[in-house]
């Protein structure tokens, strides 16, 4: 068992935005410096919502290309596709025989889907909810446990999933611990200020708030999106509060410390208008993103290269998953 295995799943639905870049991609790239890292495209997770072959195929490639373009190095991190590691689904079956249904009834994503039916006045609270969504916490536990992960980055929305994973591993270890025990994964909570990017309305950037700026917008569209960030009508000469200014808060994530300090002083003193601030913000974001956007476009123009990376990574991930599942099979008495 490797000492520290850091694993995360990437949901390949829709394009990534600047908030994903700051909140998930950058911290995961930094983690690759100190852990054994396993990053996978959660395509069977996406299948719960995406039921179009062309769209799913595109988003798998686009998800992988995005991460690679941002600096994920497949020689250092095992980059793979969930569906290409079928041992995950074998483990899902085994774990589901140990998991109380009541635990799944209490899962946030499932409860939220039922609440939406309540709000819509639909009497069958399970209407439109598929078993994939219901079973999803077990699949996610299998994703994590099959690689014997020790560390999993969790945002606020994923903490319950990780608690469930620890519970489910515990059921197994309690029953079959004589034969095999899963290491219990720890959540790496990255909710520090450094990883939360505000959206254009000041709330956390999120597709569900529709306040996001896509990561690889063409330059002119990026400029427009930044110009459209709402600001008040304080005149150029007046002092402004950087803390309550969305463009300034965004700038802090993209400009270097000297530039941020200088802009802060100019805003507080007065004399810097929102337009000028937004220009600086555009330049800073674009300087960081432009080379990545270019790499992304190169990769997307050669999908067979992306596929080859995913295939190779999946083979490597599979070897490890097979070893885990073989031990599990022996421990439960089927082999
Ligand atoms: N549930 C995660 C999301 O919605 C994706 C995911 C799937 C994942 N399996 C995982 C994350 C395992 C961490 C570990 O984004």
Coordinates of C-alpha atoms and ligand atoms in Angstrom, one line a residue:
X1 CA 0.0 0.0 0.0
X2 CA 1.4 3.4 -1.0
X3 CA 1.8 5.7 1.9
X4 CA -0.2 8.7 0.6
X5 CA -2.6 8.4 -2.3
X6 CA -4.5 11.5 -3.2
X7 CA -7.4 10.9 -5.4
X8 CA -10.0 13.1 -7.0
X9 CA -12.8 12.6 -9.5
X10 CA -13.5 15.2 -12.2
X11 CA -17.1 15.4 -13.3
X12 CA -17.0 16.0 -17.0
X13 CA -20.2 18.0 -17.4
X14 CA -20.1 21.3 -19.0
X15 CA -17.1 23.5 -19.5
X16 CA -14.9 24.6 -16.6
X17 CA -14.9 28.1 -15.2
X18 CA -12.4 30.3 -13.5
X19 CA -13.8 29.2 -10.1
X20 CA -12.9 25.5 -10.9
X21 CA -9.5 26.6 -11.9
X22 CA -8.7 28.4 -8.7
X23 CA -10.7 26.1 -6.4
X24 CA -10.0 22.6 -7.7
X25 CA -7.5 22.5 -10.5
X26 CA -4.7 24.6 -9.0
X27 CA -4.9 22.9 -5.5
X28 CA -4.9 19.5 -7.2
X29 CA -1.9 20.4 -9.3
X30 CA 0.0 21.5 -6.2
X31 CA -0.9 18.2 -4.5
X32 CA 0.8 16.3 -7.2
X33 CA 4.1 17.7 -5.8
X34 CA 3.7 15.9 -2.5
X35 CA 1.4 12.9 -3.0
X36 CA 0.9 9.9 -5.3
X37 CA -2.0 11.4 -7.3
X38 CA -4.8 9.7 -9.1
X39 CA -7.2 11.9 -11.0
X40 CA -10.0 10.4 -13.0
X41 CA -12.8 11.6 -15.3
X42 CA -16.0 10.4 -13.6
X43 CA -17.8 9.5 -16.8
X44 CA -20.2 7.0 -15.2
X45 CA -21.1 9.7 -12.7
X46 CA -21.8 12.1 -15.7
X47 CA -24.0 9.4 -17.3
X48 CA -26.6 10.1 -14.6
X49 CA -27.3 13.4 -16.3
X50 CA -25.8 13.3 -19.8
X51 CA -27.7 10.9 -22.0
X52 CA -26.1 11.9 -25.3
X53 CA -23.2 9.9 -26.7
X54 CA -21.6 12.7 -28.6
X55 CA -21.9 15.1 -25.7
X56 CA -20.5 12.6 -23.2
X57 CA -17.6 11.7 -25.5
X58 CA -16.8 15.4 -26.0
X59 CA -17.0 16.2 -22.3
X60 CA -14.7 13.3 -21.3
X61 CA -12.0 14.6 -23.8
X62 CA -12.6 18.2 -22.9
X63 CA -12.3 17.5 -19.1
X64 CA -9.1 15.6 -19.6
X65 CA -7.7 18.3 -22.0
X66 CA -8.6 21.1 -19.6
X67 CA -6.6 19.5 -16.8
X68 CA -3.7 18.6 -18.9
X69 CA -3.6 22.1 -20.5
X70 CA -3.6 23.6 -17.0
X71 CA -0.4 21.6 -16.2
X72 CA -1.5 18.2 -15.0
X73 CA 1.4 15.9 -16.0
X74 CA 0.3 12.4 -16.9
X75 CA 3.8 11.1 -16.2
X76 CA 3.5 12.2 -12.6
X77 CA -0.3 11.8 -12.0
X78 CA -2.3 8.7 -13.1
X79 CA -5.0 10.3 -15.2
X80 CA -7.8 7.9 -16.1
X81 CA -11.3 7.3 -17.0
X82 CA -13.6 5.8 -14.4
X83 CA -15.5 3.6 -16.8
X84 CA -12.2 2.0 -17.9
X85 CA -11.6 0.6 -14.4
X86 CA -14.4 -1.9 -14.2
X87 CA -13.1 -3.2 -10.9
X88 CA -14.7 0.0 -9.5
X89 CA -18.1 -1.4 -10.3
X90 CA -17.3 -4.9 -9.0
X91 CA -16.4 -3.2 -5.7
X92 CA -19.6 -1.1 -5.9
X93 CA -21.6 -4.3 -5.9
X94 CA -19.7 -5.8 -3.0
X95 CA -20.0 -2.5 -1.0
X96 CA -23.7 -2.2 -1.7
X97 CA -24.4 -5.5 0.1
X98 CA -22.9 -3.9 3.2
X99 CA -24.6 -0.5 3.0
X100 CA -27.9 0.2 4.7
X101 CA -30.5 1.7 2.4
X102 CA -31.3 4.2 5.1
X103 CA -27.9 5.7 4.7
X104 CA -28.6 6.4 1.0
X105 CA -32.0 7.8 1.8
X106 CA -30.3 10.5 3.9
X107 CA -27.7 11.5 1.2
X108 CA -27.8 15.2 0.4
X109 CA -28.0 14.9 -3.4
X110 CA -30.9 12.4 -3.3
X111 CA -32.7 14.5 -0.7
X112 CA -32.2 17.6 -2.7
X113 CA -33.7 15.9 -5.8
X114 CA -36.8 14.9 -3.7
X115 CA -37.1 18.4 -2.3
X116 CA -37.2 19.7 -5.9
X117 CA -40.2 17.5 -6.5
X118 CA -41.8 18.8 -3.3
X119 CA -41.3 22.3 -4.5
X120 CA -42.7 21.5 -8.0
X121 CA -45.8 20.1 -6.3
X122 CA -45.1 16.6 -7.7
X123 CA -46.6 13.9 -5.4
X124 CA -44.2 11.1 -6.4
X125 CA -41.1 12.4 -4.6
X126 CA -38.9 9.9 -6.6
X127 CA -40.1 11.1 -9.9
X128 CA -37.2 11.7 -12.3
X129 CA -34.7 10.2 -9.9
X130 CA -32.7 7.3 -11.3
X131 CA -30.9 4.5 -9.4
X132 CA -27.6 5.9 -10.5
X133 CA -28.2 9.0 -8.5
X134 CA -29.5 7.0 -5.5
X135 CA -26.5 4.6 -5.5
X136 CA -24.0 7.3 -6.3
X137 CA -22.5 7.6 -2.8
X138 CA -21.6 3.9 -3.0
X139 CA -20.0 4.3 -6.4
X140 CA -18.0 7.2 -5.1
X141 CA -16.9 5.1 -2.1
X142 CA -15.7 2.5 -4.6
X143 CA -13.8 5.1 -6.6
X144 CA -12.0 6.1 -3.5
X145 CA -11.5 2.7 -1.9
X146 CA -10.5 0.7 -5.0
X147 CA -7.3 2.8 -5.2
X148 CA -6.8 2.6 -1.4
X149 CA -6.8 6.4 -1.3
X150 CA -5.7 8.1 1.8
X151 CA -6.4 11.7 0.9
X152 CA -9.4 13.1 -1.0
X153 CA -9.9 16.9 -1.5
X154 CA -13.4 17.9 -0.4
X155 CA -15.3 21.1 -0.9
X156 CA -18.3 21.7 1.2
X157 CA -20.6 19.9 -1.2
X158 CA -18.6 16.7 -1.0
X159 CA -18.0 16.2 2.8
X160 CA -21.0 14.0 3.3
X161 CA -19.8 11.7 0.4
X162 CA -16.5 11.3 2.1
X163 CA -18.1 10.6 5.5
X164 CA -20.2 7.9 3.8
X165 CA -17.0 6.4 2.2
X166 CA -15.5 6.2 5.7
X167 CA -18.7 4.6 7.0
X168 CA -18.9 2.1 4.2
X169 CA -15.2 1.2 4.5
X170 CA -15.9 0.7 8.2
X171 CA -18.7 -1.7 7.6
X172 CA -16.4 -3.8 5.4
X173 CA -13.5 -3.6 7.8
X174 CA -15.7 -4.6 10.7
X175 CA -17.0 -7.7 8.9
X176 CA -14.0 -8.8 6.9
X177 CA -11.1 -7.0 8.6
X178 CA -9.4 -10.3 9.3
X179 CA -8.9 -10.8 5.6
X180 CA -8.4 -7.3 4.3
X181 CA -8.9 -3.7 5.6
X182 CA -9.4 -0.6 3.6
X183 CA -7.4 2.4 4.7
X184 CA -9.8 5.1 5.8
X185 CA -9.5 8.2 3.6
X186 CA -9.1 11.7 5.1
X187 CA -10.7 14.7 3.6
X188 CA -8.3 17.5 2.5
X189 CA -10.4 20.5 3.1
X190 CA -9.5 23.3 0.9
X191 CA -12.0 25.9 1.8
X192 CA -9.4 28.6 2.6
X193 CA -9.8 32.0 1.1
X194 CA -7.0 31.1 -1.3
X195 CA -9.3 28.6 -3.1
X196 CA -12.6 30.4 -3.2
X197 CA -13.1 32.6 -6.2
X198 CA -16.1 35.0 -6.2
X199 CA -18.4 35.0 -9.1
X200 CA -19.5 38.2 -10.9
X201 CA -22.2 38.8 -8.3
X202 CA -19.8 38.3 -5.3
X203 CA -21.1 34.9 -4.2
X204 CA -18.9 31.9 -4.7
X205 CA -18.4 31.3 -8.4
X206 CA -20.7 28.4 -9.5
X207 CA -22.5 27.3 -12.5
X208 CA -25.7 26.9 -10.4
X209 CA -25.6 30.6 -9.5
X210 CA -24.9 31.5 -13.2
X211 CA -22.3 33.9 -12.0
X212 CA -19.3 32.2 -13.6
X213 CA -16.7 33.1 -16.2
X214 CA -15.8 30.1 -18.5
X215 CA -12.1 29.2 -18.2
X216 CA -11.3 29.1 -21.9
X217 CA -13.3 32.0 -23.3
X218 CA -11.7 33.5 -26.4
X219 CA -9.8 36.6 -25.5
X220 CA -12.4 39.1 -26.8
X221 CA -15.2 37.3 -24.9
X222 CA -13.2 37.1 -21.8
X223 CA -12.6 40.9 -22.0
X224 CA -16.4 41.4 -22.4
X225 CA -17.3 39.1 -19.5
X226 CA -14.9 41.0 -17.3
X227 CA -16.2 44.4 -18.4
X228 CA -19.8 43.2 -17.6
X229 CA -19.0 42.5 -13.9
X230 CA -21.4 44.8 -12.1
X231 CA -19.8 47.7 -10.3
X232 CA -21.4 50.8 -8.7
X233 CA -21.3 54.3 -10.0
X234 CA -18.6 55.7 -7.7
X235 CA -16.7 58.4 -9.8
X236 CA -13.1 57.7 -10.8
X237 CA -11.7 60.3 -8.4
X238 CA -13.5 58.9 -5.3
X239 CA -12.0 56.4 -2.8
X240 CA -13.2 52.9 -3.2
X241 CA -13.3 49.9 -0.9
X242 CA -11.3 47.0 -2.5
X243 CA -12.7 44.5 -0.1
X244 CA -16.2 44.9 -1.4
X245 CA -15.1 45.1 -5.1
X246 CA -15.6 41.9 -7.1
X247 CA -13.0 42.8 -9.8
X248 CA -10.4 43.5 -7.0
X249 CA -11.2 40.2 -5.3
X250 CA -10.7 38.4 -8.6
X251 CA -7.5 40.3 -9.3
X252 CA -6.0 39.0 -6.0
X253 CA -6.1 35.5 -7.5
X254 CA -4.4 36.3 -10.8
X255 CA -2.0 39.2 -10.3
X256 CA 1.2 39.1 -8.4
X257 CA 1.4 40.5 -4.8
X258 CA 3.0 43.8 -5.8
X259 CA 0.4 44.6 -8.4
X260 CA -2.4 43.8 -6.0
X261 CA -0.9 46.0 -3.3
X262 CA -0.5 48.9 -5.8
X263 CA -4.0 48.6 -7.1
X264 CA -5.3 48.5 -3.5
X265 CA -3.6 51.8 -2.6
X266 CA -4.9 53.4 -5.8
X267 CA -8.5 52.3 -5.1
X268 CA -8.4 53.5 -1.5
X269 CA -6.9 56.8 -2.4
X270 CA -9.2 57.5 -5.3
X271 CA -8.2 58.1 -8.9
X272 CA -8.6 54.6 -10.2
X273 CA -11.9 53.9 -11.9
X274 CA -13.7 50.5 -12.3
X275 CA -12.9 50.5 -16.0
X276 CA -9.2 50.7 -15.4
X277 CA -9.4 48.1 -12.7
X278 CA -11.2 45.8 -15.1
X279 CA -8.6 46.3 -17.7
X280 CA -5.9 45.3 -15.3
X281 CA -8.0 42.3 -14.3
X282 CA -8.4 41.2 -17.9
X283 CA -4.7 41.5 -18.5
X284 CA -3.8 39.5 -15.4
X285 CA -6.4 36.7 -16.1
X286 CA -5.5 36.5 -19.8
X287 CA -1.7 36.4 -19.1
X288 CA -2.3 33.3 -16.9
X289 CA -4.9 31.6 -19.0
X290 CA -3.9 32.4 -22.6
X291 CA -1.1 29.8 -22.9
X292 CA -3.3 27.2 -21.3
X293 CA -6.2 28.0 -23.7
X294 CA -3.8 27.5 -26.6
X295 CA -2.6 24.1 -25.2
X296 CA -6.2 23.2 -24.7
X297 CA -7.1 24.0 -28.3
X298 CA -4.1 22.1 -29.6
X299 CA -5.2 19.0 -27.6
X300 CA -8.8 19.2 -28.6
X301 CA -7.6 19.3 -32.2
X302 CA -5.9 15.9 -31.7
X303 CA -8.4 13.9 -29.7
X304 CA -6.5 10.7 -30.3
X305 CA -3.7 12.1 -28.1
X306 CA -6.1 12.7 -25.3
X307 CA -7.6 9.2 -25.7
X308 CA -4.1 7.7 -25.6
X309 CA -3.3 9.4 -22.4
X310 CA -6.6 8.3 -20.8
X311 CA -6.1 4.7 -22.0
X312 CA -2.6 4.5 -20.7
X313 CA -3.5 6.0 -17.3
X314 CA -6.6 3.7 -17.1
X315 CA -4.4 0.6 -17.6
X316 CA -2.1 1.7 -14.7
X317 CA -5.1 2.5 -12.5
X318 CA -6.6 -0.8 -13.3
X319 CA -3.6 -2.8 -12.2
X320 CA -3.9 -1.2 -8.8
X321 CA -7.7 -1.6 -8.6
X322 CA -7.4 -5.3 -9.6
X323 CA -5.0 -5.9 -6.8
X324 CA -7.4 -4.3 -4.3
X325 CA -10.4 -6.2 -5.6
X326 CA -8.5 -9.5 -5.6
X327 CA -7.8 -9.0 -1.9
X328 CA -11.4 -8.0 -1.2
X329 CA -12.6 -11.1 -3.1
X330 CA -10.4 -13.4 -1.0
X331 CA -11.5 -11.7 2.2
X332 CA -15.2 -12.1 1.5
X333 CA -14.9 -15.8 0.5
X334 CA -15.5 -15.8 -3.2
X335 CA -11.9 -16.5 -4.2
Ligands
LIG1 N1 -18.6 13.6 -6.8 C1 -17.6 14.4 -7.3 C2 -18.2 15.7 -8.0 O1 -19.5 15.8 -8.0 C3 -16.8 13.7 -8.4 C4 -16.3 12.4 -7.8 C5 -16.6 11.2 -8.2 C6 -15.2 12.3 -6.9 N2 -15.9 10.2 -7.5 C7 -15.1 10.9 -6.7 C8 -14.5 13.2 -6.1 C9 -14.1 10.4 -5.8 C10 -13.6 12.6 -5.2 C11 -13.4 11.3 -5.1 O2 -17.5 16.6 -8.4

